[in-house]
Tab-separated table of C-alpha atoms and ligand atoms in Angstrom:
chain	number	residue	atom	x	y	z
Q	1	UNK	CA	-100.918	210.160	-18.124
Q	2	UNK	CA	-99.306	213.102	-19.039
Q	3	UNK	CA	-99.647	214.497	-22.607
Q	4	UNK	CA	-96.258	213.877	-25.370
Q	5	UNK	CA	-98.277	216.917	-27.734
Q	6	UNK	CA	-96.254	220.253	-27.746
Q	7	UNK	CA	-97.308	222.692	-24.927
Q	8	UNK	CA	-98.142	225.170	-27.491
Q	9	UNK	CA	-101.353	226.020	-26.338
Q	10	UNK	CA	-102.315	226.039	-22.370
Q	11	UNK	CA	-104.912	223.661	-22.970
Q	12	UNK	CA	-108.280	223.763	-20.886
Q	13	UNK	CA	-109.100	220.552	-18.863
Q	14	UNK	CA	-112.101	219.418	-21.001
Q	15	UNK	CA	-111.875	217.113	-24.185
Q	16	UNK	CA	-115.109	216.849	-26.491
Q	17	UNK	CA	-116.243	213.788	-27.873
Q	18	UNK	CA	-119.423	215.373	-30.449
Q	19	UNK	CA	-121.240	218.266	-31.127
Q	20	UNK	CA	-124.251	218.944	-32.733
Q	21	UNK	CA	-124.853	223.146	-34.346
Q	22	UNK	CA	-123.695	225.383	-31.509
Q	23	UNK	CA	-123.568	222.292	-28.435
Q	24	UNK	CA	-120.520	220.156	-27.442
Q	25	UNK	CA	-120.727	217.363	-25.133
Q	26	UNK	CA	-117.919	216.414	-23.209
Q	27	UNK	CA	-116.897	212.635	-22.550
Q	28	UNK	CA	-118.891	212.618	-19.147
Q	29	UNK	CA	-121.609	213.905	-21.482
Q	30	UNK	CA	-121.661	217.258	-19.880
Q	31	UNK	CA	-123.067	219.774	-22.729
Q	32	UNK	CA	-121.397	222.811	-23.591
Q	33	UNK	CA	-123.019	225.972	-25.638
Q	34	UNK	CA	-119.924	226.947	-28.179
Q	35	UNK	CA	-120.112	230.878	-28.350
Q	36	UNK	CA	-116.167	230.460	-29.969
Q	37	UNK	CA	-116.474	227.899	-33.064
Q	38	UNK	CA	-113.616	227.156	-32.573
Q	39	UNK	CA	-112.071	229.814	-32.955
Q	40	UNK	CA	-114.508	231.517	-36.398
Q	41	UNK	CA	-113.949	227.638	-37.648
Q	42	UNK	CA	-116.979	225.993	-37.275
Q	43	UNK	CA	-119.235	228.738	-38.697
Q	44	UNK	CA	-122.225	225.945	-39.614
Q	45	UNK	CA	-121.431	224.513	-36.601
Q	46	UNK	CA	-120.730	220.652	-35.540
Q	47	UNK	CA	-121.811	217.791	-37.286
Q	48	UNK	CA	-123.344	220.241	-40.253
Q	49	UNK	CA	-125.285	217.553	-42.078
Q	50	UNK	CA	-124.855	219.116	-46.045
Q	51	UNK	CA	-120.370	219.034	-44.542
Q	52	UNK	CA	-120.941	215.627	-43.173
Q	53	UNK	CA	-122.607	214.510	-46.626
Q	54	UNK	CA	-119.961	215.824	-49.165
Q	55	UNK	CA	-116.997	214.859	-47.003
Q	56	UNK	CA	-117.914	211.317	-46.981
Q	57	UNK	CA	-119.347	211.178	-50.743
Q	58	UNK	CA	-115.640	212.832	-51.833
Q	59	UNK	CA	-113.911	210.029	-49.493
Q	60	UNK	CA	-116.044	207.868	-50.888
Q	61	UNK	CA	-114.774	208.273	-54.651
Q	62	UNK	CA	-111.008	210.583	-54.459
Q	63	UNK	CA	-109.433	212.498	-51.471
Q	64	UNK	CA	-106.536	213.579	-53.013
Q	65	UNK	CA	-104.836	213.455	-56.736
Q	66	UNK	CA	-101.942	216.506	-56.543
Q	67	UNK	CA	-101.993	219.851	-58.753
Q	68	UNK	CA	-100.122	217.733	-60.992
Q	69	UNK	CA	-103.653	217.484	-62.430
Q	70	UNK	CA	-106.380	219.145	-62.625
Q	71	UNK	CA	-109.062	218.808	-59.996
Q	72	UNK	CA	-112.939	219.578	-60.920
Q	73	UNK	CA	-114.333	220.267	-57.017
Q	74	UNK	CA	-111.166	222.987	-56.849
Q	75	UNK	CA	-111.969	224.499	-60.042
Q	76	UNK	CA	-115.678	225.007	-59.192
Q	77	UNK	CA	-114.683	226.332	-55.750
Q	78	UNK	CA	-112.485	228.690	-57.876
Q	79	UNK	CA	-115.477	229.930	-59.542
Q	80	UNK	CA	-117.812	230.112	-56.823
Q	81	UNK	CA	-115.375	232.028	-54.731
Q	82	UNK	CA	-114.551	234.626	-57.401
Q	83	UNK	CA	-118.454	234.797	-58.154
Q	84	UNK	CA	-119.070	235.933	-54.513
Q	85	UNK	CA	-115.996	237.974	-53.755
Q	86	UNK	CA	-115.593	239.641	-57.253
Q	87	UNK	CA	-111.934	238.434	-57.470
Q	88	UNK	CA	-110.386	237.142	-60.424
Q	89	UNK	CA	-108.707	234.010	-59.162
Q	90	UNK	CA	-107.768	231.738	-56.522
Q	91	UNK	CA	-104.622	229.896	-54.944
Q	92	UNK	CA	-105.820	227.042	-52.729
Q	93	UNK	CA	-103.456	226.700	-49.339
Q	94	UNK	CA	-104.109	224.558	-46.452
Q	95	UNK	CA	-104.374	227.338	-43.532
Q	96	UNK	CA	-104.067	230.829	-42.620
Q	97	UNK	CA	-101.080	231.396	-42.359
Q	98	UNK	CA	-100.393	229.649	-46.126
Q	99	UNK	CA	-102.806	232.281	-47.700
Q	100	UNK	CA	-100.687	235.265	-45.882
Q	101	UNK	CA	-98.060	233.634	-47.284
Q	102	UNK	CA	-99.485	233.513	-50.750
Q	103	UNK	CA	-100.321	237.060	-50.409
Q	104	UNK	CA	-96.725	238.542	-49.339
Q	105	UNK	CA	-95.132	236.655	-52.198
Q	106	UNK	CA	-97.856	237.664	-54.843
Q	107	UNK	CA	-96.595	241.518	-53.300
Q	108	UNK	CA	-93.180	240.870	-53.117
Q	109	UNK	CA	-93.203	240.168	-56.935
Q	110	UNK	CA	-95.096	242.489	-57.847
Q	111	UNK	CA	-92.628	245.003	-56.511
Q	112	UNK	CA	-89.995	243.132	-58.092
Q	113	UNK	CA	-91.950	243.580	-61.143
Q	114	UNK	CA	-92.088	247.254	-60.411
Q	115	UNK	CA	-87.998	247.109	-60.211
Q	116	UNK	CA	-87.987	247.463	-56.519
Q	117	UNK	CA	-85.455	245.054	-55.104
Q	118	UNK	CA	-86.685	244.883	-51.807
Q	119	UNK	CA	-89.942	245.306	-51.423
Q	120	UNK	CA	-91.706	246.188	-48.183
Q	121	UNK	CA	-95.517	245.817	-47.126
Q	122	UNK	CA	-97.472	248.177	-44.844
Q	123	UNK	CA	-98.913	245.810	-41.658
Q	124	UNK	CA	-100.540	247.429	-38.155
Q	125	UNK	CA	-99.839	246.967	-34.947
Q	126	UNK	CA	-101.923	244.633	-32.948
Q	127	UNK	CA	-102.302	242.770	-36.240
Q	128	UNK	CA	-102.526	238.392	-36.750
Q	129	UNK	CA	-101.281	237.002	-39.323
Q	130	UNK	CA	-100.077	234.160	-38.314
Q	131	UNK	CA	-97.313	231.791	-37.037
Q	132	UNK	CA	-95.186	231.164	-39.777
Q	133	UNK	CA	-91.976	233.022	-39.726
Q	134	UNK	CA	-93.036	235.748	-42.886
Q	135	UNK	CA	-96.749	236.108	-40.929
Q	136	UNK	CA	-95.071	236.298	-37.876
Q	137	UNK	CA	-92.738	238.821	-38.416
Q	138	UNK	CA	-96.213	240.709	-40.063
Q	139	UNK	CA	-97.947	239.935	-36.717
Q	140	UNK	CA	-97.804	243.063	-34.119
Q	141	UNK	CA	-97.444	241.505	-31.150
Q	142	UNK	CA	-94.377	241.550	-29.380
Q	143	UNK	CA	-95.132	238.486	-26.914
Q	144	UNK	CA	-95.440	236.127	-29.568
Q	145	UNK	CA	-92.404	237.079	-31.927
Q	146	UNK	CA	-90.371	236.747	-28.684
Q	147	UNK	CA	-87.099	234.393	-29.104
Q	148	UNK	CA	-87.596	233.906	-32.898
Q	149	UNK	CA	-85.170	237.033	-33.720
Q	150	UNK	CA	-84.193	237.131	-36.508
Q	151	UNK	CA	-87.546	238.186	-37.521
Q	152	UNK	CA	-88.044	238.679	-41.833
Q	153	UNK	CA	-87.522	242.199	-43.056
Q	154	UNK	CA	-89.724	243.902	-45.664
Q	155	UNK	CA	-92.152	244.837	-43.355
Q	156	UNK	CA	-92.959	248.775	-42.038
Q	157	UNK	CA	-95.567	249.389	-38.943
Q	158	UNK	CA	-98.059	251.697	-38.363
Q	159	UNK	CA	-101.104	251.932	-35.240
Q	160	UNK	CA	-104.628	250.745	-36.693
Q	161	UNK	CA	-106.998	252.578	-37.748
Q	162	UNK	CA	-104.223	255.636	-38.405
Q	163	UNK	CA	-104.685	257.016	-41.760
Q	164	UNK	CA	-102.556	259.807	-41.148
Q	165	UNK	CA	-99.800	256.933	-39.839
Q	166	UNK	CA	-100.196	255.389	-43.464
Q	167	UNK	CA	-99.839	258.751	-45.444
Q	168	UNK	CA	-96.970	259.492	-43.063
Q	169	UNK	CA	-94.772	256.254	-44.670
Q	170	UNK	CA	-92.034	258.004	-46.730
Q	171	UNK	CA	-90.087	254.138	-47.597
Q	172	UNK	CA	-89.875	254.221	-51.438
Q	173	UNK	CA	-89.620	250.276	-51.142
Q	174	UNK	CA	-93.787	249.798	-49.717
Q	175	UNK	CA	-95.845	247.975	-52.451
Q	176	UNK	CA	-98.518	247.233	-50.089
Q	177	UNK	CA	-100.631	247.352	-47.563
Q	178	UNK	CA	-101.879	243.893	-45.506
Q	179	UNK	CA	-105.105	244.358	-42.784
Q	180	UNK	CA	-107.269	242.716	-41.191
Q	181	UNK	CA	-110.638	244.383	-41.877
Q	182	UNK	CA	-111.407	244.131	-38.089
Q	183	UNK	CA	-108.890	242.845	-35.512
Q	184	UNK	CA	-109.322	239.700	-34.182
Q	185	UNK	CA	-106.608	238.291	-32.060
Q	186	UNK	CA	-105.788	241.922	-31.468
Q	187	UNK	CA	-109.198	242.386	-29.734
Q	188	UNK	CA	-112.005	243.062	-31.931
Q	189	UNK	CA	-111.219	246.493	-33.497
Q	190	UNK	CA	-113.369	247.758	-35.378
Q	191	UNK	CA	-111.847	250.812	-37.510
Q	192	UNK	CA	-113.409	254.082	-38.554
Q	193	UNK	CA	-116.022	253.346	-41.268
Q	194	UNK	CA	-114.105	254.724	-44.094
Q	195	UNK	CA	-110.894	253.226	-43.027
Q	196	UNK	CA	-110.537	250.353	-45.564
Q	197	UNK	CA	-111.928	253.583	-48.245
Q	198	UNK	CA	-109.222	255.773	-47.329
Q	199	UNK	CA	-106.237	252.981	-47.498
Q	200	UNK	CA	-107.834	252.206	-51.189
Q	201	UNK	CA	-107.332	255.723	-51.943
Q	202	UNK	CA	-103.692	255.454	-50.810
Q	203	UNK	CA	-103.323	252.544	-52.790
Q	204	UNK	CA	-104.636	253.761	-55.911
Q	205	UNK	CA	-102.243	257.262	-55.014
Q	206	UNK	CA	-99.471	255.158	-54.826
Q	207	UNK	CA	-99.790	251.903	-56.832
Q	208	UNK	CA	-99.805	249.742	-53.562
Q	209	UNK	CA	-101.671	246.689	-53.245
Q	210	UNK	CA	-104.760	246.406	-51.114
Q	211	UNK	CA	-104.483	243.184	-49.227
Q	212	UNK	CA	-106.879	241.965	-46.752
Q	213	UNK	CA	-106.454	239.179	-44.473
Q	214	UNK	CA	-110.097	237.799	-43.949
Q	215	UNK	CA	-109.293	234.858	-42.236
Q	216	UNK	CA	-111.415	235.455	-39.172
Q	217	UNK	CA	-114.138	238.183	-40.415
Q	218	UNK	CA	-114.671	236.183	-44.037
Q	219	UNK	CA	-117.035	233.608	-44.689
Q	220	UNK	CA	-120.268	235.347	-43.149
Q	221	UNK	CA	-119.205	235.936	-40.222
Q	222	UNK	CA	-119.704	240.302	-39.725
Q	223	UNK	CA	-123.035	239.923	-41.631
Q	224	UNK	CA	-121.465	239.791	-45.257
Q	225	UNK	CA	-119.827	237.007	-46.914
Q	226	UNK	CA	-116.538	239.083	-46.262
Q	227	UNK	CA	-116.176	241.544	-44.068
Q	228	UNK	CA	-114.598	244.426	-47.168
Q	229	UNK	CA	-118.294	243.609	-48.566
Q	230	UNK	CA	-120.011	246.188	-45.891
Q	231	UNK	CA	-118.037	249.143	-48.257
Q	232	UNK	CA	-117.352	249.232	-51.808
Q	233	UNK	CA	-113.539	248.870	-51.973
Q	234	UNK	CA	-112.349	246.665	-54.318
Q	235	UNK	CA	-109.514	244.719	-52.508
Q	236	UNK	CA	-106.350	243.246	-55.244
Q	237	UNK	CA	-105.721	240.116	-52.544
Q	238	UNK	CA	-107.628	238.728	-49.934
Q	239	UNK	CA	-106.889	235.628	-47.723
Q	240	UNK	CA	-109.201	233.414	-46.116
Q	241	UNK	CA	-109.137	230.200	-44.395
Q	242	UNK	CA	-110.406	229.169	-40.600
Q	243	UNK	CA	-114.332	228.836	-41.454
Q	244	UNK	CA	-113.922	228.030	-45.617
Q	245	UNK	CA	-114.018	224.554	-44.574
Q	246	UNK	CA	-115.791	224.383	-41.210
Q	247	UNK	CA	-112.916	222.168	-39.889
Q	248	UNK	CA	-112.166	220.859	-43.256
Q	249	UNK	CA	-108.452	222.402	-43.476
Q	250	UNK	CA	-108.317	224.727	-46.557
Q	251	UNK	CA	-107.292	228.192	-47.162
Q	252	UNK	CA	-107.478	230.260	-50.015
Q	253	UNK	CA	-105.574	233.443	-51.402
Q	254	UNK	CA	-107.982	235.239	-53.835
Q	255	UNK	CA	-106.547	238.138	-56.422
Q	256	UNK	CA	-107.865	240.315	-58.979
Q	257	UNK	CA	-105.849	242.893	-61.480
Q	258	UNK	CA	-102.472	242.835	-61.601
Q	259	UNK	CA	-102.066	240.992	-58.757
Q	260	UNK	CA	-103.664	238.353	-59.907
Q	261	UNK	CA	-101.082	237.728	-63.246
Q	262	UNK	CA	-98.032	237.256	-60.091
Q	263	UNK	CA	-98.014	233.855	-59.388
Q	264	UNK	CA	-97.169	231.632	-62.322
Q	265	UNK	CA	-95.764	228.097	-62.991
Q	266	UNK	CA	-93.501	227.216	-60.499
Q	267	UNK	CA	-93.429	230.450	-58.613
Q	268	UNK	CA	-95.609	229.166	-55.596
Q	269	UNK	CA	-97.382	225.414	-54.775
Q	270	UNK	CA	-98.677	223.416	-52.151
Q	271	UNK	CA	-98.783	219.554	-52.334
Q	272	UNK	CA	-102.530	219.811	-50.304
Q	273	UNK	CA	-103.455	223.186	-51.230
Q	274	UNK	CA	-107.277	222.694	-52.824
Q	275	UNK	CA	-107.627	218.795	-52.943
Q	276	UNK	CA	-111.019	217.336	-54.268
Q	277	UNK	CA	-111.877	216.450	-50.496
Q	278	UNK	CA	-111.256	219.976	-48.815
Q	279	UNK	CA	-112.584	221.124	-51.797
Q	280	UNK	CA	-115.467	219.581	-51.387
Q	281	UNK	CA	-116.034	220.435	-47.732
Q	282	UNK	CA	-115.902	224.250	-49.126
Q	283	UNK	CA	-118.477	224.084	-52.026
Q	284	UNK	CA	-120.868	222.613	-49.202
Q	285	UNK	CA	-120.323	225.592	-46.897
Q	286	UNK	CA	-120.650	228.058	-49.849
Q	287	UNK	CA	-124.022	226.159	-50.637
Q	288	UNK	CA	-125.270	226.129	-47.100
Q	289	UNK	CA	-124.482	229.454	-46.156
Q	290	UNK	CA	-126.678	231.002	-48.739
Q	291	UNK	CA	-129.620	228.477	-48.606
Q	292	UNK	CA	-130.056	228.943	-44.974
Q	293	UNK	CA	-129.363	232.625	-44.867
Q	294	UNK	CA	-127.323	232.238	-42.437
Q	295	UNK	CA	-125.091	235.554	-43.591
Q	296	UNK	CA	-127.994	237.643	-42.779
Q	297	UNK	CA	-128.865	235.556	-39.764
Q	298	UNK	CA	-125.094	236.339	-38.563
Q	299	UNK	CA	-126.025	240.465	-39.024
Q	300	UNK	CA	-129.240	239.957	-37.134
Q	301	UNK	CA	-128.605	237.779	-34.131
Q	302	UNK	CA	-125.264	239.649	-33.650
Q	303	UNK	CA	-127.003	243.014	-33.379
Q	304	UNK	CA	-129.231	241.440	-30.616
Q	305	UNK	CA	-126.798	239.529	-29.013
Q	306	UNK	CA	-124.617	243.081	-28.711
Q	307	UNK	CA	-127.890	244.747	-27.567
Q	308	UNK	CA	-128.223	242.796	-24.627
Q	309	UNK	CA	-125.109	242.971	-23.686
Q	310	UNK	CA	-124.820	246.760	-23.742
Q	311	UNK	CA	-128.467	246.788	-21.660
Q	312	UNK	CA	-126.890	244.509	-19.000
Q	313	UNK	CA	-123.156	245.621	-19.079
Q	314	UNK	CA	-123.006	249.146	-20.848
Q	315	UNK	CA	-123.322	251.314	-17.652
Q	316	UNK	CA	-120.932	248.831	-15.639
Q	317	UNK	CA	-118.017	250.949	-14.519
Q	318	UNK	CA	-115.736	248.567	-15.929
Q	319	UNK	CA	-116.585	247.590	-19.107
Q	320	UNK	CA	-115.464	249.773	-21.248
Q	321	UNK	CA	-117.064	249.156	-24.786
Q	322	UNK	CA	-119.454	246.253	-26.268
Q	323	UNK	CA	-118.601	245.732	-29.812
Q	324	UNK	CA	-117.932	244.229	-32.871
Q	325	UNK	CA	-119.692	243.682	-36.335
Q	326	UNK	CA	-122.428	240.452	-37.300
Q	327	UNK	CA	-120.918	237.269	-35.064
Q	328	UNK	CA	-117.698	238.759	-34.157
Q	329	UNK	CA	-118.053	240.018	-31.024
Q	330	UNK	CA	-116.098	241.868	-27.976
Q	331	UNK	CA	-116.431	243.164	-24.467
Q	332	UNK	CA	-113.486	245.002	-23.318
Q	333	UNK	CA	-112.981	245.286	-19.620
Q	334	UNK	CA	-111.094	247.696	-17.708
Q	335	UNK	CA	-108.482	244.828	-16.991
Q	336	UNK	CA	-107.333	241.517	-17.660
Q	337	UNK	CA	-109.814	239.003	-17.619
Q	338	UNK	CA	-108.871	235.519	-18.973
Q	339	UNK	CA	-110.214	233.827	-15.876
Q	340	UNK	CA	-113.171	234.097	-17.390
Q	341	UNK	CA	-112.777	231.519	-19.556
Q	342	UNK	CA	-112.471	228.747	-16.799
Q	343	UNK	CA	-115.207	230.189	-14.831
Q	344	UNK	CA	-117.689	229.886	-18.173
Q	345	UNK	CA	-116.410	227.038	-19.201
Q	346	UNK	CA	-117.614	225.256	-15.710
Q	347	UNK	CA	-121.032	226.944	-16.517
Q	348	UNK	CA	-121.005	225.083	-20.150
Q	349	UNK	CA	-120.155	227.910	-21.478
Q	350	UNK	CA	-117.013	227.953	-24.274
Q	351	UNK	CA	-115.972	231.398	-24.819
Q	352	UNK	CA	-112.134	233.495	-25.479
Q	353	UNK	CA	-110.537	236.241	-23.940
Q	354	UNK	CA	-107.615	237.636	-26.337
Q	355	UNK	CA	-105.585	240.838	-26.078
Q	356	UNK	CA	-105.776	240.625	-22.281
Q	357	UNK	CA	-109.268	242.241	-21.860
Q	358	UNK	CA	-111.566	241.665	-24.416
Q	359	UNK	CA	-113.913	238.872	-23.999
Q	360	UNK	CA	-114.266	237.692	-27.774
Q	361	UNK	CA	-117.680	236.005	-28.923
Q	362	UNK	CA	-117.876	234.044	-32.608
Q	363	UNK	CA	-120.566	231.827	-32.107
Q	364	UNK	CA	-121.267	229.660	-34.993
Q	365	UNK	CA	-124.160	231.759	-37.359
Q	366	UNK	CA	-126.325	228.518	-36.819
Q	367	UNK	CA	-127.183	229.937	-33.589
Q	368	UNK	CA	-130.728	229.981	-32.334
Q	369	UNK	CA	-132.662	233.032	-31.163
Q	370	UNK	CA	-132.910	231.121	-27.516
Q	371	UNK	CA	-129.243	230.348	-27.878
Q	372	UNK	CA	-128.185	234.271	-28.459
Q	373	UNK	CA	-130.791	234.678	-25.386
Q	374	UNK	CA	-128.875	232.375	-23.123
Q	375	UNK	CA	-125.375	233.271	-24.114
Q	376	UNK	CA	-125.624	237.403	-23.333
Q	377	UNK	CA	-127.839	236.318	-20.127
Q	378	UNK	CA	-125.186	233.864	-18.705
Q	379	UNK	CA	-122.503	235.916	-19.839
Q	380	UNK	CA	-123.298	239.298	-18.666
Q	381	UNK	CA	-124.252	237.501	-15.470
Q	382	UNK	CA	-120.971	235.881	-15.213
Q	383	UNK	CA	-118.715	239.322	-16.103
Q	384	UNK	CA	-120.816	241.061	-13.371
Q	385	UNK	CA	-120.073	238.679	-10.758
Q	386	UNK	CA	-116.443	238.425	-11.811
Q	387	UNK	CA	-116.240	241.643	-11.624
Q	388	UNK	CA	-117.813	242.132	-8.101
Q	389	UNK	CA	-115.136	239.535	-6.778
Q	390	UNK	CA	-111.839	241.148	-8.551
Q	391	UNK	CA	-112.943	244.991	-7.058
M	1	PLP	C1	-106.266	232.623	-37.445
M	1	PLP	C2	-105.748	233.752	-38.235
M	1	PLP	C3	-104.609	233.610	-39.033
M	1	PLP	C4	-103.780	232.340	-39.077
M	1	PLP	O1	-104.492	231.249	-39.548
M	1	PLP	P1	-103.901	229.765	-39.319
M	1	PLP	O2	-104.876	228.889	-40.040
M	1	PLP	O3	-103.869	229.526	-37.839
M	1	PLP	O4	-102.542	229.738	-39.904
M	1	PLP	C5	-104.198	234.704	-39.795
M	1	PLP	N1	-104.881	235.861	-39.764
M	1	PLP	C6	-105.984	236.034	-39.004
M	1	PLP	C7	-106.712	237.330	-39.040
M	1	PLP	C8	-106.447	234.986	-38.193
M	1	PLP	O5	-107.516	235.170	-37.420
């Protein structure tokens, strides 16, 4: 029977019935080794026992009660996630995309604020955001802001990783600056190391707002709870969302300074947005992540997973870098190369190819030693035959 769901994602032919940490079974009971989470979701991976235990103890007493009120699991979340970001305070959303959203209006009124009637943010090419029509129009990609002219204004773009670009911007209107500590969707870029440094400089110059969009490198996944935390800028926003929950919906938009005193009564809301359930689902990940060590476990088996992979593929003529940072992971090709996702996925193997050529890795940071063994053995494997057969 055919499907009635929205084509908006060319689906793979494979439907999963339960997982257990990094393995998926398939209804035929087929198991799959998930090197994607997916997508930097699942960072505990499935079936997390401490997740499974608060979600049903929550649904067991209140899901949901509205802001209306307050709500005690979204208050403590509050607290925990200032106590490990050092940010001031917290807007609870339901996605990405919502805590982008959150972000560009906390800027926008700040510049109001500032008496600057149309404010404008900095955002880089090649950079996600998301697929709302604000995050969209932030997005750099071309191919996916096709046919939804007119796109929203307020927005000037630069190349990543271009500090001179950023100095360059002469438009009296910017008030800030939104990145993505590393690219994801735009291929796992990793910028200079004093690249986030140097835009805080320009910030401070210039009375911009630093905001970074953590939504795929926060929550442990480089090695650090967020990814900002490898330098010692002080971010005023960041957004999370994708792993906060581990599937649990919930995204967050977390401020400090002035940025922080932008979003009053009745300026922003979300019916959802930090319910005692999600809520709940969140202070469990917070709890497990540091009990299990599983940040430093994310540094660790990502360094040896990228080791591998540089022994087996590094001198390949065409692969042209290994990279990444903790469990975010890439292997850029010297073409396109999203076959490969088919061709692992009939070895049990779950893994994404984004920006045409980069194989992207985010395994879940649960990951065994034998499991980081197995997926850099199978995959180089794989990219070397693929590659023999496409010369
Ligand atoms: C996934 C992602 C988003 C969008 O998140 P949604 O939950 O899909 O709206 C935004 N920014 C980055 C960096 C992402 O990886």
């Amino acid at each position: 029977m055919p499907s009635q769901v929205m084509p908006t994602y060319a689906r793979l032919p494979v439907m999963f019935e339960r997982g257990e940490g990094a393995w998926l079974w398939d209804k035929q009971d087929r198991r799959y080794l998930d090197a994607i989470s997916g997508i930097a979701v699942c960072n505990l991976g499935h079936a997390h026992p401490a997740v499974f235990a608060a979600v049903c103890e929550q649904a067991g007493k209140l899901v949901h009660t509205s802001n209306l009120y307050r709500i005690e699991k979204q208050e403590e979340l509050a607290q925990e996630l200032c106590r490990v970001s050092g940010m001031e305070n917290v807007f609870f959303c339901n996605s990405g995309a919502e805590a982008n959203e959150a972000a560009l209006k906390i800027a926008r009124r700040y510049g109001h604020f500032r008496g600057i009637d149309e404010p404008a943010v900095i955002v880089m090419e090649g950079a996600f955001h998301g697929r709302t029509l604000a995050t969209l129009s932030a997005t750099g990609n071309r191919k996916v802001q096709e046919g939804f002219a007119p796109l929203m204004s307020g927005f000037v773009r630069v190349p990543y990783d271009d500090i001179a670009a950023v100095e360059a911007v002469a438009d009296p209107n910017v008030v800030a600056i939104l990145v993505e500590p590393i690219q994801g969707e735009g291929g796992i870029r990793v910028p200079a190391d004093d690249f986030l440094l140097q835009l805080r400089r320009i910030c401070d110059q210039r009375e911009w707002l630093l905001m970074l969009d953590e939504i795929q490198t926060g929550i442990g996944r480089t090695g650090k709870f967020l990814a900002y935390q490898h330098t010692f800028v002080r971010p005023d926003v960041i957004s999370v969302a994708k792993a906060l929950g581990n599937g649990v919906p919930i995204g967050a938009c977390l401020a400090s300074g002035v940025a922080s005193e932008m979003l009053t009564a009745g300026k922003h809301g979300s019916t959802f947005g930090g319910n005692a359930l999600a809520c709940s689902a969140a202070l469990a990940v917070l709890k497990a992540l540091s009990r299990d060590q599983l940040i430093e476990r994310a540094a660790r088996l990502g360094d040896q997973i990228r080791e591998t992979l540089r022994t087996a593929l590094g001198q390949h003529a065409h692969v042209v870098d290994v990279r990444g940072k903790g469990m975010m992971i890439g292997i850029e090709l010297d073409q396109p190369c999203g076959e490969l996702v088919s061709l692992a996925l009939e070895r049990g193997l779950l893994i994404n190819v984004t920006a045409d050529r980069v194989v992207r890795l985010l395994p879940p940071l649960v990951f065994t030693e034998e499991q980081a063994r197995l997926l850099a053995d199978e995959l180089s494997k794989l990219i070397v035959g693929y590659l023999k057969l496409t010369a």
